[in-house]
């Protein structure tokens, strides 16, 4: 920037408007020369008060004066100075009026408005000052609303001056140009109203709290169990200091790992876990061999998600797999010695991480682990139960005596010229009490206030808020230091020298030495060195937040984009929202920087010709990361990310069609009834004239009808519409999936399988891995019931297992399918081994329904090897699980399977009683359950001598059997009917039913059930 050029800056300012009352009448009756003299004296009276209090006159507007405080440097008491300046102007104008009244017959008075907030300040050396922003407008409107001789202040000003001025509220004001009423106060008088290295400073006033941490650690070690302590407190109250002191006193044998949540959450859910692993340092090499390969791989995979590393390839681990890996890490560390895990800043954590921490507390057993959760009280809005636990406590404010001692210690060890200041404080107890009282019992407030006093002197007014303190400290930095802090704040609470270099290259620092500036910032305790080499962190999180808020938005946008380009590398550009989404979404920071840059550009440069391309990139990253979350079943994150990506895209963007489908899927998977329909509504609004979009939304509505069972659904009306658009791969893909769901409901599994294969072909043509994976999983599960031979089904399982090997949640249904097919084919030992693996995975990942599916298949295996008592018990357990999960229809089917096992044990009376109970209970049955009920009822009726009833039931079963093409279901029902016919004295129909059963089993390749039918046939053959 050239010398003398205007340099816009974003600042917190206080604006004062002073206006003369009755100026129109005055001008009408005074001679222009006299009027000019009176106005000159009026201007001098007002500006003298403004200048005396450190304000700057921005402009004169007729007989109104606009002044600003906080320029060129902010002070912690700018609001108070502004109010005092307005009061001084009011008093001096009245004094002027008293002087003019006897000789000129003139009476003057003013009314004033004062507002504080963010503004853009443009100061050209030697030229005019310009302050731009809503704060200016609000001050002007408050001045207009003020009565004669009144000073009205806005909400922000009132909060900063109420300790030094007396205020009374006025009714909320409806101000011109403001969309909502504005809170305001009238000033009635200016009388008072009613990071660092802490080693030298003792921990003051926290004996009880640190004792609770010590007690919890002792219990964890003594009882060899997990203990959890939640430490709550407002910013700056000393939470981290308390925990740090506790950790430092732990015995040498204890391991401490720490992870801190960042203040922004998209895509960095698991960053604290990465920090915990990194905090192990060289110990990680010793820990890795003790972990299972999958857990070690998962933890390494999380580390590679860090923005400074290369992107990952392949499938991500799922939420439950990550949770399992963290539990395994904690267990391994705790078996080597006591473990203390500290989670910092959990008020910024995403729900997925909070769930993981809850999971740790519930599942860690027989190991000495102390989990310390550190957060602001806001966390309790998301986790109210955490605050109710016995081991939870909140740090309160220090009392006056404790603050006085703390101020003395801080003065001695923290401030420049500490000896002088500490001596003055010791000699002047009134000043010590003043600092302690102004700090509100908050150690951070005390530290910042003392540093301000050291830099500005003992006469500096006490800042009423930490916001004012931080602003004042920042404005005392020189331009180079401030420039470095602004770039660092854009990166985040933690930043590296390399990241700073990227931003300095994007917007050079006029040849300033970044390393020298960093050294000065460390000495002034604005930042400190981080744990990793060449890394730094802000000494106080609020410092970072304040710097970031006071940095111009156009600069932030430029820097966020530069950081995004650094992460993405040469492949960062793209022209389709979904094309590189999966690859880019492996970097959570990339998504954050792109999205933030886009939103900032929209606010300050909406006509930027590069904004459409940036919007596309940001949406691509959000959609990609949301799709990855959908892959790993992190549904809350998936929905949030996908909806944010959707909100970035303008109306008319074709990607709204894809997003509607993805958000619909995520909402459906969460069991949400409204969100899927809402997603379709949004897509229809955004693409009202797009034929493909209208069609896909209609198809999805039919799919929801099938899923929710709200009404009969059909896909046939869409076939003709799609025939006119053969290239609509997504439309055809979703249509075929709907068709498959309808066919499954009809019991036509072969047709459903064919429809899924058609859908899969379209997904591959589309190049959409998400669609392909979901269809492959469905196709694999369908192989259990479709006419597809077992060998082909097993081959499909092998291929899909390889694809999903990194995600056990996706792999589980494949394993259950594989076990069932193996058992039917006669490979019982292999089936049991696969089920053991499925049970282990389901237990590790806490997937209860998957465990129930494995239990059901285990019942089938035991039945096939004639362990009917064991099979009966397994079916009953699985049915009970499904009833608890609200899945009554499949639960009743399993109860019928248990009845079949009773019959195979010869317990006919019990079986008859069970059938009567199930019929009396009522409720809908699946086709499978209805067929099984008819066949078993026919058997019981025949055994009880009701041959006619048995024949009628068998005929109804035959009629219904024609509707399904599930070979094993047909074989099972025909085998039961063969037994019923034989018991009713009809050997011909019995033999025919057995033959047909064998034919169906053979078509599937189900050797074990076929072997049972052949054995029964031989036993029943006349000798």
Short mmCIF file of N, CA and C in Angstrom, two decimals, residues 56 101 111 119 155 176 206 223 268 271 342 423 508 511 537 604 607 609 669 688 700 728 787 822 891 960 998:
data_model
loop_
_atom_site.label_atom_id
_atom_site.label_comp_id
_atom_site.label_asym_id
_atom_site.label_seq_id
_atom_site.Cartn_x
_atom_site.Cartn_y
_atom_site.Cartn_z
N UNK A 56 -12.55 11.62 18.33
CA UNK A 56 -12.20 12.23 17.05
C UNK A 56 -13.49 12.64 16.37
N UNK A 101 -27.94 34.11 26.44
CA UNK A 101 -29.32 34.51 26.76
C UNK A 101 -29.45 35.99 27.11
N UNK A 111 -29.38 17.22 22.10
CA UNK A 111 -29.70 15.84 22.48
C UNK A 111 -28.69 14.93 21.81
N UNK A 119 -17.28 -1.52 13.12
CA UNK A 119 -17.37 -0.61 11.98
C UNK A 119 -16.10 -0.74 11.16
N UNK A 155 -27.54 -0.69 23.90
CA UNK A 155 -27.35 -1.81 24.82
C UNK A 155 -25.87 -2.05 25.09
N UNK A 176 -36.07 4.36 12.83
CA UNK A 176 -36.13 4.35 11.37
C UNK A 176 -34.98 3.49 10.81
N UNK A 206 -8.21 -22.88 45.14
CA UNK A 206 -8.77 -24.06 44.47
C UNK A 206 -8.42 -25.35 45.20
N UNK A 223 -9.33 -48.84 42.70
CA UNK A 223 -10.40 -49.77 42.29
C UNK A 223 -10.21 -50.31 40.89
N UNK A 268 -13.85 -31.69 11.94
CA UNK A 268 -12.73 -31.90 12.85
C UNK A 268 -13.22 -32.56 14.13
N UNK A 271 -10.39 -34.42 15.96
CA UNK A 271 -9.09 -33.80 16.14
C UNK A 271 -8.55 -33.96 17.56
N UNK A 342 -7.44 -36.01 29.37
CA UNK A 342 -8.03 -34.69 29.56
C UNK A 342 -8.62 -34.21 28.24
N UNK A 423 5.52 -3.47 44.21
CA UNK A 423 5.75 -2.63 45.39
C UNK A 423 4.61 -1.63 45.56
N UNK A 508 1.49 -9.93 1.48
CA UNK A 508 2.80 -9.69 2.09
C UNK A 508 2.76 -8.68 3.23
N UNK A 511 7.80 -6.76 3.94
CA UNK A 511 9.18 -7.07 4.28
C UNK A 511 9.45 -7.28 5.75
N UNK A 537 0.26 -21.27 19.72
CA UNK A 537 -1.15 -21.18 20.09
C UNK A 537 -1.37 -19.85 20.81
N UNK A 604 -19.31 -9.24 1.93
CA UNK A 604 -18.59 -8.00 1.63
C UNK A 604 -18.28 -7.80 0.16
N UNK A 607 -20.54 -9.09 -5.50
CA UNK A 607 -20.39 -9.00 -6.95
C UNK A 607 -19.04 -9.49 -7.44
N UNK A 609 -16.49 -11.51 -9.19
CA UNK A 609 -16.67 -12.47 -10.29
C UNK A 609 -16.18 -13.88 -9.95
N UNK A 669 -32.62 -42.81 7.62
CA UNK A 669 -31.80 -43.70 8.44
C UNK A 669 -31.87 -43.33 9.92
N UNK A 688 -37.73 -25.59 -9.58
CA UNK A 688 -39.16 -25.77 -9.86
C UNK A 688 -39.46 -26.19 -11.29
N UNK A 700 -38.87 -40.47 -4.72
CA UNK A 700 -38.49 -40.54 -3.31
C UNK A 700 -39.70 -40.52 -2.39
N UNK A 728 -31.03 -40.33 -17.74
CA UNK A 728 -31.19 -39.90 -16.36
C UNK A 728 -30.80 -41.04 -15.42
N UNK A 787 -33.80 -66.15 -5.66
CA UNK A 787 -33.48 -67.43 -6.32
C UNK A 787 -32.00 -67.58 -6.70
N UNK A 822 -23.53 -69.96 3.96
CA UNK A 822 -22.61 -71.06 4.24
C UNK A 822 -23.33 -72.20 4.96
N UNK A 891 -40.32 -59.91 14.47
CA UNK A 891 -40.25 -60.60 15.76
C UNK A 891 -41.26 -61.74 15.80
N UNK A 960 -50.98 -69.10 -1.24
CA UNK A 960 -50.09 -67.98 -0.92
C UNK A 960 -48.67 -68.26 -1.37
N UNK A 998 -37.61 -80.43 -2.26
CA UNK A 998 -36.25 -80.77 -2.67
C UNK A 998 -35.85 -79.99 -3.93
#
